[in-house]
Structures are given as C-alpha cells and as structure tokens.
Short mmCIF file of C-alpha atoms and ligand atoms in Angstrom, two decimals:
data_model
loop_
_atom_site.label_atom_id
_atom_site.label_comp_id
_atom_site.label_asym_id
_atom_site.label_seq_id
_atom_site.Cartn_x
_atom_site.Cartn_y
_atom_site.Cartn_z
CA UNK A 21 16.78 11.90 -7.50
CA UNK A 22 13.41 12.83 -8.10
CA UNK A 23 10.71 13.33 -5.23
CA UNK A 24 7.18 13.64 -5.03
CA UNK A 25 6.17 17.18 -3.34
CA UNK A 26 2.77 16.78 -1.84
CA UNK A 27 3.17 21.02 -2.23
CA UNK A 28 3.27 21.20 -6.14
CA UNK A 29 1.96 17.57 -6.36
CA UNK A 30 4.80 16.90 -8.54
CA UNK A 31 7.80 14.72 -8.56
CA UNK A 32 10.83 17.15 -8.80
CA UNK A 33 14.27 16.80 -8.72
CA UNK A 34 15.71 17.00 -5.46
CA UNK A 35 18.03 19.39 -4.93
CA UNK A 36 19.19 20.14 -1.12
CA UNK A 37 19.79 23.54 0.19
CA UNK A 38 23.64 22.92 0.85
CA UNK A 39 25.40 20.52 -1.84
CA UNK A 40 25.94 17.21 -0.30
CA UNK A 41 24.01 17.84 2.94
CA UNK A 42 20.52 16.71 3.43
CA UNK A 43 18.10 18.32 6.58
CA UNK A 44 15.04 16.40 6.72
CA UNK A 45 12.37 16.46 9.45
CA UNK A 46 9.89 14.06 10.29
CA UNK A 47 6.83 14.10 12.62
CA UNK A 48 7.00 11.07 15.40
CA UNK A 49 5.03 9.91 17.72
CA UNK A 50 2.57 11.38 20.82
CA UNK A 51 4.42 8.73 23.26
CA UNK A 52 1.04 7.74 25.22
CA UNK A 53 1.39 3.84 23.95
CA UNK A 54 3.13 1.52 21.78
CA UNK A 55 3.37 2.50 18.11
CA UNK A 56 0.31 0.94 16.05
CA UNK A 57 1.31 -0.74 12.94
CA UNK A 58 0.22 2.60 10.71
CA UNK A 59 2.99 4.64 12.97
CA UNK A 60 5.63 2.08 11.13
CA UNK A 61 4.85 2.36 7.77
CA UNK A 62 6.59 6.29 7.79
CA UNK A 63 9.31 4.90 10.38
CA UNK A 64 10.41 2.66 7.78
CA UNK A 65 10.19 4.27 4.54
CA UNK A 66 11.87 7.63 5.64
CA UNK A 67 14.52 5.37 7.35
CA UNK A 68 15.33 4.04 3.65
CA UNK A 69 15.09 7.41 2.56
CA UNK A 70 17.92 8.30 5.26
CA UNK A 71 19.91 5.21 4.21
CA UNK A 72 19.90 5.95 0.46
CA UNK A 73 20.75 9.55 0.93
CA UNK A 74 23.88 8.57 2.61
CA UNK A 75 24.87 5.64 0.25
CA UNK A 76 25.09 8.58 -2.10
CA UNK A 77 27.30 9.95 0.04
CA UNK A 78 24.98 12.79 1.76
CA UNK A 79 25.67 13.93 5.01
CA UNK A 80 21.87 13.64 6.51
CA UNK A 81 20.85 15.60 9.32
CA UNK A 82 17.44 14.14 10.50
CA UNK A 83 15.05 15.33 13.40
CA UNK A 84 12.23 13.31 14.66
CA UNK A 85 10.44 14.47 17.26
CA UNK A 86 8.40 12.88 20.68
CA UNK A 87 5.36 14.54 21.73
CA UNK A 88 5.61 14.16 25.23
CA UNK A 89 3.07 16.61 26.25
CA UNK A 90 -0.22 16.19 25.16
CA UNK A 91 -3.76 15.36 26.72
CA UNK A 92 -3.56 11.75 25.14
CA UNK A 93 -0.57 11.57 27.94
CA UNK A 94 -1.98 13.66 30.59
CA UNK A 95 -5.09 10.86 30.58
CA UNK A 96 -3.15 8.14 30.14
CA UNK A 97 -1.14 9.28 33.28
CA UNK A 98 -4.34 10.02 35.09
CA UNK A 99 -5.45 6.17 33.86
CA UNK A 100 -2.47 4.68 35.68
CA UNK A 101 -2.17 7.12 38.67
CA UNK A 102 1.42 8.18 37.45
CA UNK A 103 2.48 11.40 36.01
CA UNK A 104 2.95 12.31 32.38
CA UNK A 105 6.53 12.34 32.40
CA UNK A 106 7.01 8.84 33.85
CA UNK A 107 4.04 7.92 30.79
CA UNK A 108 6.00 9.80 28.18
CA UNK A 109 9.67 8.51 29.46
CA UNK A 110 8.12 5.04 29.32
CA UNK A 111 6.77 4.90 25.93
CA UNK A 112 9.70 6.84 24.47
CA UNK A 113 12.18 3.53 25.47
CA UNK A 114 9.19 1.12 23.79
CA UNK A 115 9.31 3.10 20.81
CA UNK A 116 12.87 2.75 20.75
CA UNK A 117 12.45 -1.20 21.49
CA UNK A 118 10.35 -1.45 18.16
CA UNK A 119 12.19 0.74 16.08
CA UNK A 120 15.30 -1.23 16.83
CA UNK A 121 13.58 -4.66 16.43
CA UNK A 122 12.17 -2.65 12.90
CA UNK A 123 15.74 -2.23 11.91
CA UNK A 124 15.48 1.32 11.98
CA UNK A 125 18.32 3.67 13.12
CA UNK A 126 17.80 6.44 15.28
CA UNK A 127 17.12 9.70 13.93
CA UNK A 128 20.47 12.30 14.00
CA UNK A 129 18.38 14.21 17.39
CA UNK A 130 15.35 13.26 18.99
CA UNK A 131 13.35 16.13 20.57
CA UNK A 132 11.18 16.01 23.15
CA UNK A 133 8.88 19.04 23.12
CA UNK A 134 8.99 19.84 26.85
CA UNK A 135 12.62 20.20 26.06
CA UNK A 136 11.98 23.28 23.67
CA UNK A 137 9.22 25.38 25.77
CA UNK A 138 11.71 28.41 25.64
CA UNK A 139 12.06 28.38 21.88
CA UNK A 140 8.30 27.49 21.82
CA UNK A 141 7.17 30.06 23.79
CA UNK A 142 9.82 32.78 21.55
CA UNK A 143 7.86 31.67 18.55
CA UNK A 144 4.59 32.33 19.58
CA UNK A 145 5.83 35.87 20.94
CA UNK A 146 6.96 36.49 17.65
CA UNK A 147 3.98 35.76 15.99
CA UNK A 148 1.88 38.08 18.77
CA UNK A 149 4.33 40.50 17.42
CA UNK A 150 3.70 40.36 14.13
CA UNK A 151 -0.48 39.85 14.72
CA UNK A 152 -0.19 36.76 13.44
CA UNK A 153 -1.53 35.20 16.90
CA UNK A 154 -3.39 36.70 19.96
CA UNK A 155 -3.38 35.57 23.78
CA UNK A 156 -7.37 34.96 24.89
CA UNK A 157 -8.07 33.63 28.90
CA UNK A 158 -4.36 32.47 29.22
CA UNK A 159 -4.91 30.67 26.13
CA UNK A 160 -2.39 31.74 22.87
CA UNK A 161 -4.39 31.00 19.44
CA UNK A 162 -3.23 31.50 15.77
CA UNK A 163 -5.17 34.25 13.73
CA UNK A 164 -5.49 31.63 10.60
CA UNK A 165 -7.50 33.68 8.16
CA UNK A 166 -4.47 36.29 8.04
CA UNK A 167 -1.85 33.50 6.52
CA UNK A 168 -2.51 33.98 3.32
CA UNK A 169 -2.24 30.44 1.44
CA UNK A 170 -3.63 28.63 4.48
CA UNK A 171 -4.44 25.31 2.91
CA UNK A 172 -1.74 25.49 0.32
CA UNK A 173 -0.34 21.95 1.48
CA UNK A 174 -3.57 19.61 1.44
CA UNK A 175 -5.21 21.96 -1.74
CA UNK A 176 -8.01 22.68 0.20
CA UNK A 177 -9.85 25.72 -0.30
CA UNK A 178 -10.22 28.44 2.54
CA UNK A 179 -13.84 28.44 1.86
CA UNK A 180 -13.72 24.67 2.40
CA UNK A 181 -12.21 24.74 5.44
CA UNK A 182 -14.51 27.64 6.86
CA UNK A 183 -17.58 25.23 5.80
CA UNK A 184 -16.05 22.57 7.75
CA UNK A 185 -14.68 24.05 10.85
CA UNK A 186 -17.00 23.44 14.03
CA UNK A 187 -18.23 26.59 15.99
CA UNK A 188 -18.09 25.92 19.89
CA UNK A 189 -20.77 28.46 21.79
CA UNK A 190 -17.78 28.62 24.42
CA UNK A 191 -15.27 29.18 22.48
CA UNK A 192 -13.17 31.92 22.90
CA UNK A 193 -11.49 31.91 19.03
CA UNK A 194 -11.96 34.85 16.91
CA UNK A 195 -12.89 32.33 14.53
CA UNK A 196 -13.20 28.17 14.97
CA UNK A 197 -10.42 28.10 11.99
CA UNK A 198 -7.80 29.52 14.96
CA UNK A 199 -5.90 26.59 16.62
CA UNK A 200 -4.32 26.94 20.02
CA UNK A 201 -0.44 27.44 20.23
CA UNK A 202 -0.12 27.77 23.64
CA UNK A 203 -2.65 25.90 26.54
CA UNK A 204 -3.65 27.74 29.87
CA UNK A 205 -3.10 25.15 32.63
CA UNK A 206 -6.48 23.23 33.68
CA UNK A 207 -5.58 21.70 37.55
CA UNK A 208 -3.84 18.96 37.70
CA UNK A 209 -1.86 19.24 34.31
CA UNK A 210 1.79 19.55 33.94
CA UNK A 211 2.52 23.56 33.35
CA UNK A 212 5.68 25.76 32.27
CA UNK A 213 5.13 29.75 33.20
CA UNK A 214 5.15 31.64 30.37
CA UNK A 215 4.07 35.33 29.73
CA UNK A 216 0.55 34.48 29.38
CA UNK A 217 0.02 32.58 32.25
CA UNK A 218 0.57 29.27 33.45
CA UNK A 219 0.23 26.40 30.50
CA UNK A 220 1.62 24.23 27.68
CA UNK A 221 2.21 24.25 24.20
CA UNK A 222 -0.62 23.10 21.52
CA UNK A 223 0.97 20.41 19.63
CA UNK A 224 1.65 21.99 16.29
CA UNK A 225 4.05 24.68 17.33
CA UNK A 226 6.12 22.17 18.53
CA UNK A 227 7.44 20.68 15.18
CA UNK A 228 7.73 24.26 14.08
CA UNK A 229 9.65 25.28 17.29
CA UNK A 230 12.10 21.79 16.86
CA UNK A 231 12.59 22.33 13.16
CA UNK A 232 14.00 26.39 13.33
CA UNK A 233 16.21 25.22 16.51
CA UNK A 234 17.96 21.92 14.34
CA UNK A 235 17.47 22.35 10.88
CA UNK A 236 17.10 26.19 10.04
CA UNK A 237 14.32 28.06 8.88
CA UNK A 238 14.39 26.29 5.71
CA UNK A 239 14.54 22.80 5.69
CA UNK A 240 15.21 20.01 2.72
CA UNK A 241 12.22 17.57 3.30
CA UNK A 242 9.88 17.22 6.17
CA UNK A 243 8.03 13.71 6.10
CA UNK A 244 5.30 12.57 7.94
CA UNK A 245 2.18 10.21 6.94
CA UNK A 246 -0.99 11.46 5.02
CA UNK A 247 -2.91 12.38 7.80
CA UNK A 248 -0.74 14.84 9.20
CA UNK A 249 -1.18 16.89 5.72
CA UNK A 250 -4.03 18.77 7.32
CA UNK A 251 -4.25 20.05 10.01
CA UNK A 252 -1.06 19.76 11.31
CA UNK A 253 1.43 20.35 8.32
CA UNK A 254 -0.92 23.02 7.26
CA UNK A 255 -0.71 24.64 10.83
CA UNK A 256 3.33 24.17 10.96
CA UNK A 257 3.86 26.29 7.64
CA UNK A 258 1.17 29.03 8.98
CA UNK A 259 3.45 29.10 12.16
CA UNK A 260 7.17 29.24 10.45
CA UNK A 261 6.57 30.98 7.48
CA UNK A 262 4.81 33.65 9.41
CA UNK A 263 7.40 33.63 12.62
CA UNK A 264 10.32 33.99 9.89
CA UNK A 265 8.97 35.41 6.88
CA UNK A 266 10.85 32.39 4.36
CA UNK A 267 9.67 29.67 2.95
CA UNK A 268 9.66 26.63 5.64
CA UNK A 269 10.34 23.65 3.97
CA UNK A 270 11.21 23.06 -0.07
CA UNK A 271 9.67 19.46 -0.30
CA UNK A 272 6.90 17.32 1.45
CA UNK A 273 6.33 13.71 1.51
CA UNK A 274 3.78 12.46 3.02
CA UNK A 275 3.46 8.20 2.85
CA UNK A 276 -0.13 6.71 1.87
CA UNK A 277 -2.65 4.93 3.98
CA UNK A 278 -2.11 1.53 5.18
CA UNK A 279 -5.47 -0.63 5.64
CA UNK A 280 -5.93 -3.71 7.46
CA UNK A 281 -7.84 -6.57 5.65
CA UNK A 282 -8.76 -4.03 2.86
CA UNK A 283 -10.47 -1.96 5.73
CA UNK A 284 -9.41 1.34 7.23
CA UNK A 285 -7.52 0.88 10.09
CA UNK A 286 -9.29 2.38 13.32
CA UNK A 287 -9.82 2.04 16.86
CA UNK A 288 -13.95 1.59 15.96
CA UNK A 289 -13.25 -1.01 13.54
CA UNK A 290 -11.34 -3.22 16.21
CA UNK A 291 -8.40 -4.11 13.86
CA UNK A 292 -6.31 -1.65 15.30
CA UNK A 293 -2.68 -3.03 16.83
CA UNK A 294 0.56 -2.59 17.77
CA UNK A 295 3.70 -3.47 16.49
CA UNK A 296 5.01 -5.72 19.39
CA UNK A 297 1.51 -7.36 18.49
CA UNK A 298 2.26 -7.86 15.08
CA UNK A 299 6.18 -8.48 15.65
CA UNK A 300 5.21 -11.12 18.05
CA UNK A 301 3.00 -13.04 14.95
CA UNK A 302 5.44 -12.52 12.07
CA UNK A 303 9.06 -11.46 13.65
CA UNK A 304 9.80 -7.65 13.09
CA UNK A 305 11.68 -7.99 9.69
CA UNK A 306 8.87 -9.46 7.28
CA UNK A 307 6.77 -6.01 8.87
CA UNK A 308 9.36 -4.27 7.52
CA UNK A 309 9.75 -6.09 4.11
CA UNK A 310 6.44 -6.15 3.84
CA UNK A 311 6.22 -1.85 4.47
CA UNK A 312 9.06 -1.23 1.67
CA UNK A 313 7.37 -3.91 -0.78
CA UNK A 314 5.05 -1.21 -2.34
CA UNK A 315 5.57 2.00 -3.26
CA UNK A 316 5.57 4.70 0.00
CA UNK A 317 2.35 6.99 -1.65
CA UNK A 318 0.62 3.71 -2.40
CA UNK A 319 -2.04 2.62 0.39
CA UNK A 320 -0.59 -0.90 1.34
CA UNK A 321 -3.12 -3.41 2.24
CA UNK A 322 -1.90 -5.32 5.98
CA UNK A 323 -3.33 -9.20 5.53
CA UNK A 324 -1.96 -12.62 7.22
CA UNK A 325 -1.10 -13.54 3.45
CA UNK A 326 0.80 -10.46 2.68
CA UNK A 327 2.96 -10.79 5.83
CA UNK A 328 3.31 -14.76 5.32
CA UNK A 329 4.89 -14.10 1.51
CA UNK A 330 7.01 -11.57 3.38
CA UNK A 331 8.22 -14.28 5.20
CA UNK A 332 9.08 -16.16 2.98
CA UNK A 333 10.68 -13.60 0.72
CA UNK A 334 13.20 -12.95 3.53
CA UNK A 335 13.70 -16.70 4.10
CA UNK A 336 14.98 -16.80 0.32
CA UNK A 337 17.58 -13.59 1.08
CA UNK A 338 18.83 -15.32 3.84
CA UNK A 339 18.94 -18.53 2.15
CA UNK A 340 20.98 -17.23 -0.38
CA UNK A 341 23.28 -15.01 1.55
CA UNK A 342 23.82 -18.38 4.02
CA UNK A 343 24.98 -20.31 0.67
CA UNK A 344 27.32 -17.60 -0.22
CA UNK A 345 28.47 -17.24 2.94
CA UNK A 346 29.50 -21.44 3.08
CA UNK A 347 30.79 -20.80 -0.50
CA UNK A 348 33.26 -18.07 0.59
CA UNK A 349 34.82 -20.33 3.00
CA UNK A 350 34.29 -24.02 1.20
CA UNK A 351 34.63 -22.76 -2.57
CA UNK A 352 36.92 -23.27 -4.84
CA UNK A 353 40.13 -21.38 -4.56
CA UNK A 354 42.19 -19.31 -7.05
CA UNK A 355 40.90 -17.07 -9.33
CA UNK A 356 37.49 -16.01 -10.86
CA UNK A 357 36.74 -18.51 -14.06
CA UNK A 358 36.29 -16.57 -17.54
CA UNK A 359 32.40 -17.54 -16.83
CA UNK A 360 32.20 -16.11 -13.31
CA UNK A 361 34.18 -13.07 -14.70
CA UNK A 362 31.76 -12.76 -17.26
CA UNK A 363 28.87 -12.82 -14.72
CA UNK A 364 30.29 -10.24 -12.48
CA UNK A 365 30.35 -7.84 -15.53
CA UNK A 366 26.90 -7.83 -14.99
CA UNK A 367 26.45 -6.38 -11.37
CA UNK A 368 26.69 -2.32 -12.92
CA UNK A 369 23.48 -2.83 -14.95
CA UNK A 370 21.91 -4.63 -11.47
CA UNK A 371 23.43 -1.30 -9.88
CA UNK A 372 21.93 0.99 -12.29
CA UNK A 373 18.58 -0.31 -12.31
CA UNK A 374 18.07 -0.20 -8.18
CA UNK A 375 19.58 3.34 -8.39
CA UNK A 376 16.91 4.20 -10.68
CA UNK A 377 14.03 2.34 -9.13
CA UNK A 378 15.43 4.47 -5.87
CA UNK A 379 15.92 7.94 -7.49
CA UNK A 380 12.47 7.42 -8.89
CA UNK A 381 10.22 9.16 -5.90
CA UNK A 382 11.87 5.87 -3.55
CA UNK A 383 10.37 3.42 -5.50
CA UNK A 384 11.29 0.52 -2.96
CA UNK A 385 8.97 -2.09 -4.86
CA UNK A 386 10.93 -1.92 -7.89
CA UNK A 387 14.07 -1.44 -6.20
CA UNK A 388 13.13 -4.88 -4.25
CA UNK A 389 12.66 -6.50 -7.45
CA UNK A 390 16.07 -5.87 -8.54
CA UNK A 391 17.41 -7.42 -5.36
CA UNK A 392 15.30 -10.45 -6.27
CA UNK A 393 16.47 -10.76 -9.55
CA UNK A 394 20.07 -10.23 -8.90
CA UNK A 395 19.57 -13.11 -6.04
CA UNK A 396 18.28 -15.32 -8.62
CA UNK A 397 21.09 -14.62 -10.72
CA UNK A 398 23.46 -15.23 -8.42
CA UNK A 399 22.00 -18.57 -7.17
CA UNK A 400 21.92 -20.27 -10.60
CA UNK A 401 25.30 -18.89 -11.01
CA UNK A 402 27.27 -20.66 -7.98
CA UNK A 403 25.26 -23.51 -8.32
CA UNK A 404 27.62 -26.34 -8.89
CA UNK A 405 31.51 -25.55 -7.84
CA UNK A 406 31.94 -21.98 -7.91
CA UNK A 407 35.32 -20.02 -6.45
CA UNK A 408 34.99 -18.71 -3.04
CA UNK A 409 36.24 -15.45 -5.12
CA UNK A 410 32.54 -15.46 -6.79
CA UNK A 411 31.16 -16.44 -3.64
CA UNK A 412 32.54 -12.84 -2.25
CA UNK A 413 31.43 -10.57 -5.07
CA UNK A 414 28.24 -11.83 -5.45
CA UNK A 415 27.84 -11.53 -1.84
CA UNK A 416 29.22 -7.96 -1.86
CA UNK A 417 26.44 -6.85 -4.25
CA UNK A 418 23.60 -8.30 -3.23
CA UNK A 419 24.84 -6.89 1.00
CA UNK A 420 24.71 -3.37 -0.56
CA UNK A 421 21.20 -3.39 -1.59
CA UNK A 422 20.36 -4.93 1.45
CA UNK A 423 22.17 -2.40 3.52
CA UNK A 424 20.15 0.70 1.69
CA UNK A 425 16.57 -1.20 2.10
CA UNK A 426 17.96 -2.27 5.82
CA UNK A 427 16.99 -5.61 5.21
CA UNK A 428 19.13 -8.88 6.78
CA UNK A 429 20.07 -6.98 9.52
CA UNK A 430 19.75 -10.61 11.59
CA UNK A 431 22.34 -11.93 9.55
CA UNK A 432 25.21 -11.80 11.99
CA UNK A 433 22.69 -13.20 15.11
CA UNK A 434 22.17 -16.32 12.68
CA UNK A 435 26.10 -17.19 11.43
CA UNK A 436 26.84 -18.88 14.75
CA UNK A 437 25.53 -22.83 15.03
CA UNK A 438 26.66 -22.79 18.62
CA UNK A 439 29.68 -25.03 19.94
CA UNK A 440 27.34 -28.24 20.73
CA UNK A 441 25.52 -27.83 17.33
CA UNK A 442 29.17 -28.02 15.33
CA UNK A 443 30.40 -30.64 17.64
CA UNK A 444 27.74 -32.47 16.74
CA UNK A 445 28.27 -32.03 12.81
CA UNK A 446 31.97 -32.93 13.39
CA UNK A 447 30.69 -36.16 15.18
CA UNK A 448 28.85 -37.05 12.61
CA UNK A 449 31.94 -36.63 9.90
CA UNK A 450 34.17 -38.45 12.10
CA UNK A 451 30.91 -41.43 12.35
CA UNK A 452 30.85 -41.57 8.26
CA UNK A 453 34.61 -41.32 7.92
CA UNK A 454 34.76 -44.64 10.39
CA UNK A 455 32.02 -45.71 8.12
CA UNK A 456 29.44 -46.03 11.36
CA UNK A 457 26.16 -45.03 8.55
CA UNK A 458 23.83 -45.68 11.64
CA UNK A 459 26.01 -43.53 13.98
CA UNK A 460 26.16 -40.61 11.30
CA UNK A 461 22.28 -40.87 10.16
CA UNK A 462 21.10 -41.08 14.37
CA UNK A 463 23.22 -37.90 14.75
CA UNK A 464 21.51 -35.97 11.77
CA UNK A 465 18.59 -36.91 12.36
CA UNK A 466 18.85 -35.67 16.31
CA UNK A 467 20.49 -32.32 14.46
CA UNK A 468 17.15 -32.33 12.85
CA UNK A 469 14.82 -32.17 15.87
CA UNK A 470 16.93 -29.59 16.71
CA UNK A 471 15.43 -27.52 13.31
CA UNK A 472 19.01 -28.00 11.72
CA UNK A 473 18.92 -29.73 8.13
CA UNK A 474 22.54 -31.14 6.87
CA UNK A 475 23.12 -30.85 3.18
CA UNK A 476 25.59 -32.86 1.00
CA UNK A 477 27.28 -30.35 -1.42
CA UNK A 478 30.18 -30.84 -3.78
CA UNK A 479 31.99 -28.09 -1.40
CA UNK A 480 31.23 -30.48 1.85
CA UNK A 481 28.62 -31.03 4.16
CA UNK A 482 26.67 -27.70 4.58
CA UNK A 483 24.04 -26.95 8.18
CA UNK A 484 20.91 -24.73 7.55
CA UNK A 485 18.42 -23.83 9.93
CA UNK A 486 14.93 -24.87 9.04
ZN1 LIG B 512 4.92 17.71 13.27
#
C-alpha cells in the first residue's frame, strides 16, 4: 500500500515497523462541545484506514486521544458554573454518541490527557535535562530554535516562522517561537503539582506524552487534519524526537480542508455546525458517504446537494442489498446456472480493482466507484429468476466492500418489517388467494401510508420501505 507522507510529500510504500502490526496515532478532539462537521471528516477517513488495515489482516493498534484540559474547557466550565471535568466527561460521551451514529469504531485506547500528567510531566523533565526546554515563573516552555529541523513537517522555513511569530511585551519566552509545555496555575483552574509549581500541561506535549506511553517512540502513522500540521505536529516531533533522540513517527497524513458552500468553514462566517446538526438534516450515514466520496487530501466541498446525492447513493446500496437479501430466501434453488457461474468469475477483477483504488494513498472515491459498479452488475444480473445461490455470492461481495468503507451498517436495524407489518402482508395473500381484489388492494394501499410499497416479483410478493 502506498501512502502519502506529508514529511517527504511523497506517496511511499507503507511498510510498518513490526510485519503485520500497524501503530497509528491520531489527534482527537479538545472535548469543550459537540464535534463540528470538519472534526468528522479525519474521524471517518482514518476509521477506513483502520478497517482496511485489518481486512489485510493487520493487527492495528490505534490511539486517539481527548483533550480534556484546556482553557476552551476551563471557560466553558466557567460558562455553565460546573467544573472542567464534569465539561470534559460530558462531551467525551457526545463524541462517542456521534462517532457511533458515524459508524465509526472506537479507537484500540482512548487517552485522556489528565490521565498521563506523570508521563507528561517525565517528558518535559527530560527535555530540561537535555536543554531542550527551560522552567520561567512556574511556567515550562520549549527552547524551539535549538531543534534543529523545526518546521520540517509543514516545509516552512525557520526564518518564516521567526517573521511570523508575535512578540508579547510580557512575555516571559526567550523567544515568541517557544511554546509552553507545562502551565503555572492561574486561580480558579484545575492544577496537578509538579516540580515547577502548581499547573497543567500545554496541549502539545500531550500527544507526545500519549504516543511514547502506547505506541513506542516510533510510531507507524500519526493522522490528524491539515491544520494540525503546524503548530501542533511541528511542536510534537520537536518534543519526542528531542525527549528520545529517534525518529518519532515514519509517516504523516494529514486529511484536506472541508468547506461549506464553497466557503471556508469558520465560526466568523456563521456556517459553522455540528454533527448532531447535520445528522439531524441528512441521517448520520450519507455524512459519512458523503466524507469517503472524495479523496482524503482533497478539500471536499459540504452543500445540501452533495449530501442529498449521498442520500440517494446509499438508498441504491440498500436497495440492492434488500433485493438480494429477498432473493436468498425466495430464489431459485439448486445450483448456480453456467451464466451465474460465469458472472461470479468476475468478482476477483471487482476485488482487485477496490484493492488498488485502496492501496493507492486510500483512494475511497475510486474505491466507491467499484462498489457502484459491482452493484450494478449484480442488479442486472439477478434480474429475472436468479438462484438464491447467486443471491448469496453476490451479496457476499458487495458486504465486504461495504464492511472496509463501513458503509450499511443500518442494515440489520432495517431487515425486520415488524409482526403487524407481515401480518398485514399475509392478510393480504390470504385476501387475493380468496380472490377478495378489493380486500387485498385496501390492505396495500393502508401498507402504503404506512411508507411500505409491495412489489409483484416472479420470486413472490416482495415489501420495501419507501
Ligand atoms: Zn496531537
């Protein structure tokens, strides 16, 4: 599989640190609200990432952090007169709410930072060691201009980055490129003791701290969206390559932008939203359908339209996947005809294709466009009296692409019409049989108000949902 490193800004071949294990780390949320819709776009595509790796047969290990300190949460507590950790725990369950509605499985270990201040606090004596940091006022800040390849990740020169860096008159930096690793305690804010005083950790250390105490000090891949390239990626390899004196992490991905309505997305623009916003529009599968339908290092433009076709993408999967599902028990039985035989010879090349479309930097676009055209496929193949034996291998194929991308994961919710639903179909079988054609129409058309369509197929009567 090849994967683009933001570091070398090349695609390279993947190839983990242990054979057939995979340790990947990805940046998650400051838990001070609900995720906005730009938080899912990296929830999703390194859940696929997960998903592939282990339909290869990896063994993934994968660490996503909460911030759960952090003065977004210390104001947000101070908002609603509560205290940071009742803020943080709260938040952390929502995000889980989403992510679950998202289809996404939880990551191997979730951290919380305030559940790492010892290792956090070892790092950043380490690094005071090694003069790499320097404690000011109770305050712990990183000495940036002595990393040498500061700026490696986002390819911005130090003299760049010196141009741009603000100069406080009360600051108490050796110089404004420093960042804080460790926070003296202002009144009223949650605190650990440490040796330089009463405070908390600065938010980059943490993902450095997290990532040496589950992964190692070198790790496979460490995700995270664009904007995190600088500072805080940047900052994270300053800290761990410094602390341990190896390389941190062999590849970076980083997804691309998403915009809303062609536009930025941002709180000043006012098209900035949640995901229970958006879920509550759409559902929360088309937002994911619609995050995997372009390429991850793509920007992906968020629009009523483009969340409509998703829609209705994922209302022809289902459709499909219903059909084969009434095929497997209502088809023909016995074996596969020389035709359907012939057809299934064709599911490798599908298989090949989506393997490459995957192994090529994720490429989930392409990868969906396989799906699509093996669905097609296998629609204008059963059409007419297929055997419930094609029914099952076409079903079998098209599940396992589904099952990498995530996708159908309501599939099982949906199979059941509910008792009154099928007593009504029977009724309505029985009311034909006795040839009482007002009885049977009055019936279908109640099933009808009910959003439930009955179809007339050579394999028997056949209930979708509209
Ligand atoms: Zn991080």
């Amino acid at each position: 599989m090849k994967l683009f490193n933001t570091m070398t800004r090349k695609k390279e071949d993947f190839v983990p640190i242990t054979p057939g294990e995979v340790k990947m780390y990805a940046c998650g949320p400051t838990v001070y609200n609900y995720i906005h819709v730009g938080n899912a776009r990296p929830i999703i595509v390194f859940d696929v990432l997960r998903r592939y790796f282990e339909y290869c047969g990896k063994k993934v290990t994968f660490v996503q952090n909460f911030t759960d300190v952090d003065d977004k949460i210390i104001n947000r507590a101070k908002e609603e007169g509560t205290t940071s950790e009742e803020v943080a725990e709260k938040y952390i369950q929502e995000y889980f709410t989403d992510a679950q509605g998202l289809g996404v499985r939880p990551a191997t270990i979730h951290p919380k930072a305030t559940e790492n201040i010892p290792q956090i606090i070892e790092i950043i004596e380490t690094l005071i060691e090694k003069g790499y940091a320097y404690p000011v006022q109770g305050d712990v800040y990183y000495r940036t201009l002595k990393f040498e390849g500061y700026g490696k990740l986002s390819g911005q020169p130090l003299e760049d980055l010196q141009a741009g860096a603000r100069i406080d008159v009360n600051d108490v930096k050796e110089h404004p490129l420093d960042f804080a690793l460790w926070k003296a305690a202002k009144p009223g804010e949650p605190y650990w003791e440490s040796p330089w005083g009463r405070g908390r950790p600065g938010w980059h250390i943490e993902c450095s701290a997290m990532s040496n105490r589950y992964l190692g000090k070198t790790i496979d891949l460490h995700c995270g969206g664009q904007d995190l390239q600088f500072p805080h990626h940047e900052n994270e390899i300053a800290q761990s390559e410094a602390a341990n004196g190896c390389p941190f992490v062999n590849c970076w991905l980083h997804n691309g932008f998403l915009n809303i309505d062609n536009k930025k997305m941002s709180k000043s623009e006012g098209n900035f939203f949640t995901v229970r916003e958006a879920a509550k529009v759409y559902g929360y599968e088309p937002i994911r359908f619609f995050m995997l339908s372009a390429h991850y290092r793509s920007p992906l433009n968020y629009s009523k339209e483009s969340l409509t076709q998703a829609q209705s993408a994922l209302d022809r999967l289902y459709t499909a996947v219903s059909n084969l599902e009434f095929l497997q028990k209502n088809g023909a039985q016995g074996q596969l005809t020389e035709a359907e035989q012939g057809f299934i010879e064709t599911f490798p090349d599908y298989r090949q294709r989506f393997h490459e479309a995957m192994d090529d930097d994720l490429n989930t676009a392409d990868a969906i466009g396989v799906l699509f055209e093996l669905v097609r496929a296998v629609n204008s193949a059963v059409d007419g009296t297929p055997t419930a034996a094609l029914a099952t291998a076409s079903l079998a194929m098209i599940l396992e692409f589904t099952e990498v991308l995530g996708l159908l994961y309501q599939r099982n919710q949906e199979e059941s019409l509910g008792a009154e639903v099928e007593a009504m179909i029977e009724a309505r079988q029985a009311a034909r049989k006795a040839k009482n054609f007002a009885e049977a129409d009055r019936i279908r058309d109640e099933l009808l108000s009910m959003g439930i369509e009955l179809k007339d197929t050579p394999q028997g009567v056949k209930a979708v949902r509209k």
